């Protein structure tokens, strides 16, 4: 806990504001992290919060979820079955650039004399706005107001409004609105030793295949070099002004631009609306994609930019209606930052259709835009309980990649299906198998998320249409992966796997993996048997297509029933893996703070031979499968692992916090809450400049709902055990449970439950069963 | 055993010949492996046995031991402490080329009409010779006789003699003697999936920095791109003929050549002696190196080529005097192939001064010319007992890299020194730590070889001048690496290491590693204590320089005394590592033969979770440290591991064979002997085309001496327990032991011991102590 510091941006620059992230004066010091914090996106298209002027800039970035370049992975020493092809989310052409020159003097914030400045990400409306007054060297005061949105309603559309007025004189103004496409080959030299960063291409990934340059409009069509994916990217401009102006349109080697020369009268504004569209495809003709971009732009023009802005506000209102969390905390920034986290999840997932959720969403290039287990385990709970439509999309994406997972298992000499540890296109892209492919638990994590989704939403069609096929193949993998060894004790053992904690690797009987695998097997058995009974016709098809022999279920049952669950009788705790307790204990207290994260300062072999934990592992099992542990076991386990946990992964703090809360370690839980809620806003991991930690943001919601409200939902049974953290006076949020919407309001003294939609709901409050009917508020006071 | 087939070259092409490797007719089918089998070298300079004409050719190759190019290792995913810089032995300019054109018709063996052909590597003389009669398309019969030697006496010198005569006509002959330097950037596209092959450069490694082109002489000076090493390479020519001829000398972009146009009269020979020299350096000016090459050439010319040839014969006579093994076997090829193996060790080591011994010697580019543990454990026994001078050189090389080993340990957060798993320049070059850096046992292997060397030779100066420093630092590494864990049973445990068997990796308490580490610790303690007593002055220096605290010795003693030695009470065997027996058993019998070697067909994770062994590991421990096992334990262990051993490493068969022999499994031992002795000549590993397996050749000597003669030399005590393999009628060989030379002659019925140099020697024969005096033969008949 004390190993990672919170670096809060100062309040005088970044004031507290419940609904906005505000920057009141420009500071270059925070430039890189601002680009992440002010990023906008809709889950399909994302833009980092770089400045309109293009400079100063840390990392330009515009991304489409699932749009990647592939490249051959090089290994110093290669072996059979290694991932062959890397996949990296491509940094797309940048359309945000609007440069301004007043009397030939360019605006650049880091050197400009700014009379007034404010930049604000309005989370309620989903709009990033900036207003400033610039005093030019000749004393002219130029006011500029701009807005940027990436449309939630129209996922291919983005919009910039840009209004400039010279307040105290007339002036010649040049506005150059650009589309730049030279970013795809940027090579960052900094810190190539950090395995968490993205690879960079040394060649130009995108080649221009088509272009349209006409009037105020420029559209380019592109193709990637290796992956062969295609893209179009276009912009058009609407002008509103009483000033005289001229327009010139240009296509240069690395950009297209519309340049407006304005003869600006004192006090007379010039407004430019820049309408932007991106379309992408696996293989469509770039020319066709250009046409699609034109249609998106045409529609937006027809609709009018005001209606585009209104549609954004409408969408966000709907989002917040179900997803908002109101909280009152002695730390006044909590409300703001909590919403900030939820807002960024929305931006990472809202229109993620046919894709997964990248580790950094669309806010940065770290982890190369890959999808990991954390989307299912950290992000899906929020989506399942507030936007089940999106949760379903994410799980459907996994189902669409089942054939590739089957092929991967076959290639690795295994039966069933093995999901890739990290991927964009469904193929394994992990270049270090010990902390990649060996994390077989991803199979069970996805199945766990399917189960939760089905239990919470009641969407049994999804279970039987998609889930069952995944369940059969993942169960097969587990049965084939583990064994009843000849010299064993009759237990089903799973060898050579890596659990969530990457500071140990390729171990035997990782507790988390074995328990999750057992759950996977049991859920598969239950689902198959239920389907056979309840949907016999569809079952015949599934059975034929998966060539399922019903005897396999007996094998799975035997493996589940005899699953090895490591337990140490002396310490009465669950070892993280079979040999964990035999290792040397790492003294985190004596490790200098500059040695964190440990992975950047110690060789894997050194970490592997110590008891030292990157992130919750046994503790994670106690969260996801808490019903399998006694309270005493939980306490002993937590007490043992907490001092060994470096928390070097952003996925750790939230889960440690939930368990700390459950065990009554409220002070520790509150510390973990601070680390969780401030992970990005307070740059706890130290690398927010590279993108937002979407999973940790989901972990923040998990902490509030599971840690503060005490939700537990084992086997579809909803129970609460609220306990606000010291300093909190209220907490309000909503959950969608099957067809009901449950509003919950917690204060230190009472809890209110109200079903606003759906007929009724049965829940448990601190052990008491409550039957909730629509419109009837139930209040429970604490003793 | 049955998993790898022997592919013997057919006797009609390669007849049996006790002292020569002979090829009686040219066959392209065997071209690639012939290039390895007919390779010549002296441990400093090596040339693959490619044809003079340059084509046809599989892999051209000329190498200098220790001459490498470096390059940044690329990792798909990198972590702290990974090896940064690859090192690859450079393929040098080829000076062997002598092309011939008769009446403008070029000779190329694969299309030529050959009336007579013989190529023979004369192992007694150390000379490769070829003679052929070529019938040109116009019916002219051209006889060509050539010889090639790489001088043992003058390590920078090589010599080709080339004599041509037209037997039945006169003709115009052009002889083009070349030096080609375009091989350093050859890219092989084939089988990049095989981790055992060498990397190839995609750029030209050597740049020409200087040249001398004058009369019949061409010398080039070069520099490598990254490592900055320098090289010179030159040739001069002596002509002897009564024919008229003209000479033209040329320097082209990728070559230099001397072209002789000969007006050859019927029956009148033209002889060309090509004198070749190579010099190399870490940083000398290429111009200076050119001068050195000229001096070498000048000296050879002064001496005369006949004396160069004679010096080669003299050197080899001395070599064979002590190293020869005479054997009579029902398999008539045994004598030839046994000598072939010894001869190739000689070629790989004779003049290896200041360097190690590469895995493939100087016969091919596989394993990139790297030095591994196998030089100490497989090659050094032969050198220690027959050429202690060379053994000392190899060990001194390790001592010269001690500072780098110290730095490597420090970088990996460890105390002491850690030798690199694979290296040329002393830095770790292994790009896969699980089967590289994790093989910490290399530290103990080197110390084991030091101990054997000192015990056998009595060279205590080496021990106290070089050995003790290495011993102190390696002991420190072991003590720091292992631990007495908090929840342990008081045993010293070593976690997260890989033993010799690479089909398991990063395990706890690998038996081999723990036993070898214990030996390392004990030898360090003994040596330090002895030195303190016997050489107190020198000891003060060592103690100061290593900052040795004598209390460290108590720690080492405690670690050694409490070393964890895995033992299974139920099976009464030693598990290969702590968890080995819990794994699933791999059924080698049911594995299709085309799936061998397993590493090319199964993912490491699959191999790691099974009981399947690439190469002798526990069995290796029972060979090196056999005095720590009871005969019953040895039998039970061997019986357990033999069926699990795939033998996918060329290092396996010899050691399995020695133990099979010790345990009385004579048929099995004989099978293993065949695999060992024929590893390269019979292409057992399937990749002899990429170079000779020098360690396995050393293993062949080990098998004969330890397996057949039953030598055991624990604690410096020499004992024999001879048992010839079925079909063998005699075996004769010599050993140097301290100042004595011991000649041994074994038949199925008796053994003769004769000390020919040195005063006396005490040995044990089948339990009976024999005091041997010089010149007095002792004969022991079997019952």
Short mmCIF file of C-alpha atoms in Angstrom, two decimals, chain B residues 427-725:
data_model
loop_
_atom_site.label_atom_id
_atom_site.label_comp_id
_atom_site.label_asym_id
_atom_site.label_seq_id
_atom_site.Cartn_x
_atom_site.Cartn_y
_atom_site.Cartn_z
CA UNK B 427 28.33 -11.70 -21.31
CA UNK B 428 25.08 -13.61 -21.12
CA UNK B 429 23.64 -14.11 -24.60
CA UNK B 430 20.75 -16.41 -23.79
CA UNK B 431 17.50 -14.90 -24.98
CA UNK B 432 15.21 -17.32 -23.14
CA UNK B 433 15.98 -17.22 -19.46
CA UNK B 434 13.96 -20.28 -18.48
CA UNK B 435 16.32 -22.51 -20.46
CA UNK B 436 19.23 -20.09 -20.17
CA UNK B 437 20.08 -17.92 -17.21
CA UNK B 438 18.00 -20.24 -15.00
CA UNK B 439 20.61 -22.95 -15.61
CA UNK B 440 22.64 -21.68 -12.69
CA UNK B 441 24.28 -25.10 -12.56
CA UNK B 442 26.85 -23.82 -15.04
CA UNK B 443 28.59 -22.18 -12.08
CA UNK B 444 29.01 -25.53 -10.37
CA UNK B 445 29.88 -27.29 -13.62
CA UNK B 446 32.86 -25.04 -14.17
CA UNK B 447 34.00 -25.55 -10.58
CA UNK B 448 33.57 -29.30 -10.99
CA UNK B 449 35.85 -29.19 -14.02
CA UNK B 450 38.40 -27.13 -12.10
CA UNK B 451 38.45 -29.70 -9.34
CA UNK B 452 38.84 -32.63 -11.74
CA UNK B 453 41.57 -30.78 -13.60
CA UNK B 454 43.49 -30.06 -10.41
CA UNK B 455 43.05 -33.58 -9.05
CA UNK B 456 44.13 -35.27 -12.27
CA UNK B 457 47.00 -32.94 -13.19
CA UNK B 458 48.10 -31.88 -9.70
CA UNK B 459 48.26 -28.30 -11.03
CA UNK B 460 47.78 -26.60 -7.67
CA UNK B 461 49.19 -23.35 -8.99
CA UNK B 462 46.16 -23.04 -11.19
CA UNK B 463 43.91 -23.78 -8.24
CA UNK B 464 45.40 -21.06 -6.09
CA UNK B 465 46.13 -18.55 -8.85
CA UNK B 466 42.78 -18.75 -10.60
CA UNK B 467 40.52 -21.40 -9.10
CA UNK B 468 40.14 -20.01 -5.61
CA UNK B 469 38.78 -16.68 -6.78
CA UNK B 470 36.16 -18.38 -8.93
CA UNK B 471 35.34 -20.72 -6.05
CA UNK B 472 34.73 -17.89 -3.59
CA UNK B 473 32.45 -16.03 -5.96
CA UNK B 474 30.47 -19.06 -7.11
CA UNK B 475 30.01 -20.23 -3.51
CA UNK B 476 28.66 -16.79 -2.68
CA UNK B 477 26.19 -17.03 -5.52
CA UNK B 478 24.87 -20.37 -4.30
CA UNK B 479 24.53 -19.23 -0.74
CA UNK B 480 22.69 -16.12 -1.85
CA UNK B 481 20.54 -17.94 -4.38
CA UNK B 482 19.21 -20.58 -2.02
CA UNK B 483 17.46 -20.04 1.27
CA UNK B 484 16.42 -21.55 4.57
CA UNK B 485 12.77 -20.58 4.21
CA UNK B 486 10.69 -19.44 7.14
CA UNK B 487 8.21 -22.27 6.75
CA UNK B 488 10.83 -24.81 5.75
CA UNK B 489 12.21 -27.78 7.62
CA UNK B 490 15.70 -26.39 8.16
CA UNK B 491 16.93 -27.46 4.77
CA UNK B 492 18.77 -25.26 2.34
CA UNK B 493 16.54 -24.96 -0.71
CA UNK B 494 17.33 -23.67 -4.17
CA UNK B 495 14.26 -22.46 -6.02
CA UNK B 496 13.53 -21.43 -9.54
CA UNK B 497 16.34 -23.10 -11.41
CA UNK B 498 16.58 -25.24 -14.51
CA UNK B 499 18.70 -28.38 -14.53
CA UNK B 500 20.40 -29.92 -17.56
CA UNK B 501 17.05 -31.33 -18.72
CA UNK B 502 15.37 -28.49 -20.58
CA UNK B 503 12.01 -30.27 -20.80
CA UNK B 504 11.37 -28.99 -17.31
CA UNK B 505 12.24 -25.44 -16.41
CA UNK B 506 12.38 -23.12 -13.42
CA UNK B 507 11.80 -25.78 -10.78
CA UNK B 508 12.56 -26.06 -7.10
CA UNK B 509 15.41 -28.18 -5.80
CA UNK B 510 16.61 -29.77 -8.97
CA UNK B 511 18.60 -32.73 -7.71
CA UNK B 512 21.50 -32.20 -10.10
CA UNK B 513 21.77 -28.51 -9.31
CA UNK B 514 21.57 -28.98 -5.55
CA UNK B 515 24.18 -31.74 -5.50
CA UNK B 516 26.53 -29.83 -7.78
CA UNK B 517 26.03 -26.66 -5.73
CA UNK B 518 26.86 -28.58 -2.57
CA UNK B 519 30.04 -29.84 -4.21
CA UNK B 520 30.85 -26.29 -5.28
CA UNK B 521 30.39 -25.00 -1.72
CA UNK B 522 32.46 -27.77 -0.18
CA UNK B 523 35.28 -27.44 -2.68
CA UNK B 524 35.32 -23.68 -2.05
CA UNK B 525 35.56 -24.19 1.72
CA UNK B 526 38.30 -26.80 1.41
CA UNK B 527 40.31 -24.73 -1.03
CA UNK B 528 40.09 -21.54 1.00
CA UNK B 529 41.11 -23.34 4.20
CA UNK B 530 43.97 -25.14 2.48
CA UNK B 531 45.23 -21.97 0.88
CA UNK B 532 45.12 -20.13 4.18
CA UNK B 533 47.38 -22.83 5.60
CA UNK B 534 49.58 -23.69 2.65
CA UNK B 535 49.97 -20.34 0.91
CA UNK B 536 49.32 -17.77 3.59
CA UNK B 537 50.91 -14.83 1.71
CA UNK B 538 48.95 -15.32 -1.47
CA UNK B 539 45.87 -15.93 0.64
CA UNK B 540 46.09 -12.48 2.20
CA UNK B 541 45.94 -10.99 -1.26
CA UNK B 542 42.98 -13.11 -2.33
CA UNK B 543 41.12 -12.38 0.86
CA UNK B 544 41.63 -8.67 0.39
CA UNK B 545 40.68 -8.70 -3.26
CA UNK B 546 37.54 -10.75 -2.73
CA UNK B 547 36.76 -9.05 0.60
CA UNK B 548 36.25 -12.52 2.01
CA UNK B 549 34.93 -12.69 5.55
CA UNK B 550 35.91 -16.09 7.00
CA UNK B 551 32.44 -16.30 8.57
CA UNK B 552 31.12 -16.74 5.07
CA UNK B 553 32.66 -20.21 5.15
CA UNK B 554 30.40 -21.14 8.04
CA UNK B 555 27.37 -20.06 6.00
CA UNK B 556 28.57 -22.11 3.04
CA UNK B 557 29.15 -25.09 5.31
CA UNK B 558 25.68 -24.79 6.78
CA UNK B 559 24.13 -24.57 3.33
CA UNK B 560 26.11 -27.59 2.13
CA UNK B 561 25.35 -29.64 5.24
CA UNK B 562 21.63 -28.92 4.98
CA UNK B 563 21.29 -29.00 1.23
CA UNK B 564 17.89 -30.32 0.22
CA UNK B 565 18.32 -33.59 -1.67
CA UNK B 566 14.93 -34.64 -3.06
CA UNK B 567 14.16 -38.27 -2.30
CA UNK B 568 10.91 -40.14 -2.61
CA UNK B 569 10.46 -42.65 0.17
CA UNK B 570 7.71 -44.57 -1.60
CA UNK B 571 9.45 -45.13 -4.92
CA UNK B 572 12.86 -44.94 -3.23
CA UNK B 573 14.20 -42.80 -6.02
CA UNK B 574 15.57 -39.30 -6.31
CA UNK B 575 12.99 -37.08 -8.03
CA UNK B 576 14.57 -34.87 -10.68
CA UNK B 577 13.13 -31.96 -8.78
CA UNK B 578 10.85 -31.52 -5.86
CA UNK B 579 7.64 -31.75 -7.91
CA UNK B 580 8.76 -33.99 -10.71
CA UNK B 581 6.88 -37.10 -9.63
CA UNK B 582 3.59 -35.26 -9.38
CA UNK B 583 3.56 -34.58 -13.09
CA UNK B 584 1.73 -36.54 -15.70
CA UNK B 585 3.82 -39.28 -17.27
CA UNK B 586 4.58 -38.86 -20.97
CA UNK B 587 4.28 -42.05 -22.94
CA UNK B 588 7.30 -42.01 -25.21
CA UNK B 589 6.44 -45.43 -26.59
CA UNK B 590 3.20 -44.08 -28.00
CA UNK B 591 4.70 -40.87 -29.35
CA UNK B 592 5.03 -41.08 -33.13
CA UNK B 593 8.64 -41.05 -34.27
CA UNK B 594 8.06 -37.99 -36.46
CA UNK B 595 7.31 -35.99 -33.30
CA UNK B 596 10.94 -36.19 -32.20
CA UNK B 597 12.70 -34.09 -31.13
CA UNK B 598 9.71 -33.13 -29.01
CA UNK B 599 10.82 -29.52 -28.72
CA UNK B 600 9.96 -28.95 -32.36
CA UNK B 601 6.42 -30.28 -31.96
CA UNK B 602 5.18 -29.40 -28.49
CA UNK B 603 4.83 -26.10 -26.69
CA UNK B 604 7.19 -25.72 -23.72
CA UNK B 605 4.19 -25.54 -21.37
CA UNK B 606 3.10 -28.97 -22.56
CA UNK B 607 6.55 -30.45 -22.04
CA UNK B 608 6.98 -28.74 -18.67
CA UNK B 609 3.91 -30.33 -17.18
CA UNK B 610 4.89 -33.86 -18.05
CA UNK B 611 7.44 -36.34 -16.81
CA UNK B 612 9.50 -36.34 -19.96
CA UNK B 613 13.21 -35.72 -20.15
CA UNK B 614 15.28 -34.21 -22.92
CA UNK B 615 18.59 -35.45 -21.57
CA UNK B 616 20.25 -37.14 -18.62
CA UNK B 617 19.68 -35.08 -15.47
CA UNK B 618 19.44 -37.31 -12.38
CA UNK B 619 21.42 -39.82 -14.42
CA UNK B 620 24.00 -37.09 -15.05
CA UNK B 621 24.26 -36.51 -11.31
CA UNK B 622 24.78 -40.23 -10.83
CA UNK B 623 27.67 -40.06 -13.29
CA UNK B 624 29.43 -36.93 -12.04
CA UNK B 625 28.74 -37.56 -8.36
CA UNK B 626 28.22 -41.31 -8.39
CA UNK B 627 29.97 -41.70 -5.03
CA UNK B 628 26.92 -40.16 -3.32
CA UNK B 629 24.54 -42.89 -4.50
CA UNK B 630 24.25 -46.50 -3.43
CA UNK B 631 24.24 -49.09 -6.22
CA UNK B 632 20.58 -49.82 -5.40
CA UNK B 633 19.63 -46.17 -5.69
CA UNK B 634 21.44 -45.93 -8.98
CA UNK B 635 19.54 -48.87 -10.34
CA UNK B 636 16.15 -47.68 -9.15
CA UNK B 637 16.79 -44.16 -10.43
CA UNK B 638 18.01 -45.39 -13.79
CA UNK B 639 15.11 -47.78 -14.17
CA UNK B 640 12.71 -44.93 -13.45
CA UNK B 641 14.22 -42.30 -15.72
CA UNK B 642 15.35 -44.37 -18.67
CA UNK B 643 11.82 -44.84 -20.09
CA UNK B 644 11.09 -41.13 -19.65
CA UNK B 645 14.20 -39.98 -21.49
CA UNK B 646 13.59 -38.81 -25.04
CA UNK B 647 17.28 -38.26 -25.64
CA UNK B 648 16.47 -35.21 -27.74
CA UNK B 649 19.81 -33.67 -26.80
CA UNK B 650 23.03 -35.03 -28.24
CA UNK B 651 24.38 -34.80 -24.69
CA UNK B 652 22.14 -37.55 -23.43
CA UNK B 653 23.14 -40.87 -25.01
CA UNK B 654 26.74 -41.01 -23.73
CA UNK B 655 25.79 -40.45 -20.09
CA UNK B 656 22.82 -42.82 -20.18
CA UNK B 657 25.25 -45.30 -21.72
CA UNK B 658 27.88 -44.99 -18.99
CA UNK B 659 25.28 -45.64 -16.32
CA UNK B 660 23.73 -48.49 -18.27
CA UNK B 661 27.18 -50.01 -18.42
CA UNK B 662 27.81 -49.50 -14.70
CA UNK B 663 24.50 -51.14 -13.87
CA UNK B 664 25.21 -54.13 -16.09
CA UNK B 665 22.64 -53.25 -18.77
CA UNK B 666 25.22 -54.11 -21.38
CA UNK B 667 22.89 -54.39 -24.36
CA UNK B 668 21.37 -51.04 -23.64
CA UNK B 669 24.84 -49.60 -23.05
CA UNK B 670 25.92 -50.88 -26.43
CA UNK B 671 22.92 -49.26 -28.10
CA UNK B 672 23.79 -45.99 -26.40
CA UNK B 673 27.40 -46.40 -27.45
CA UNK B 674 26.32 -46.69 -31.06
CA UNK B 675 24.23 -43.56 -30.79
CA UNK B 676 27.10 -41.73 -29.14
CA UNK B 677 29.90 -42.78 -31.43
CA UNK B 678 27.75 -42.27 -34.53
CA UNK B 679 26.06 -39.05 -33.39
CA UNK B 680 27.65 -37.09 -36.23
CA UNK B 681 28.90 -39.69 -38.68
CA UNK B 682 25.47 -41.33 -38.52
CA UNK B 683 23.59 -38.02 -38.25
CA UNK B 684 21.62 -39.27 -35.25
CA UNK B 685 20.47 -35.80 -34.26
CA UNK B 686 19.51 -35.07 -37.87
CA UNK B 687 21.33 -31.77 -38.01
CA UNK B 688 24.98 -32.63 -38.57
CA UNK B 689 24.83 -30.42 -41.65
CA UNK B 690 24.86 -27.46 -39.24
CA UNK B 691 28.05 -28.58 -37.51
CA UNK B 692 29.64 -31.35 -35.46
CA UNK B 693 28.44 -31.98 -31.89
CA UNK B 694 31.77 -31.50 -30.14
CA UNK B 695 30.38 -32.25 -26.68
CA UNK B 696 28.90 -35.52 -27.81
CA UNK B 697 32.31 -36.36 -29.29
CA UNK B 698 33.75 -35.72 -25.85
CA UNK B 699 30.94 -37.90 -24.54
CA UNK B 700 32.17 -40.65 -26.81
CA UNK B 701 35.56 -40.56 -25.08
CA UNK B 702 33.70 -40.52 -21.75
CA UNK B 703 31.77 -43.59 -22.75
CA UNK B 704 34.91 -45.51 -23.72
CA UNK B 705 36.90 -44.55 -20.62
CA UNK B 706 34.16 -44.47 -18.00
CA UNK B 707 31.68 -46.84 -19.65
CA UNK B 708 33.97 -49.55 -21.07
CA UNK B 709 37.14 -49.24 -18.99
CA UNK B 710 35.03 -48.32 -15.95
CA UNK B 711 37.24 -45.45 -14.85
CA UNK B 712 36.02 -43.67 -11.71
CA UNK B 713 38.01 -40.78 -10.31
CA UNK B 714 36.07 -39.50 -7.30
CA UNK B 715 38.25 -37.44 -4.95
CA UNK B 716 41.28 -38.00 -7.16
CA UNK B 717 41.26 -41.78 -6.61
CA UNK B 718 41.67 -43.62 -9.90
CA UNK B 719 39.88 -46.93 -10.27
CA UNK B 720 38.94 -49.16 -13.18
CA UNK B 721 36.28 -51.73 -13.66
CA UNK B 722 36.62 -52.76 -17.29
CA UNK B 723 33.87 -54.48 -19.20
CA UNK B 724 34.06 -54.46 -22.94
CA UNK B 725 30.88 -54.36 -24.87
#
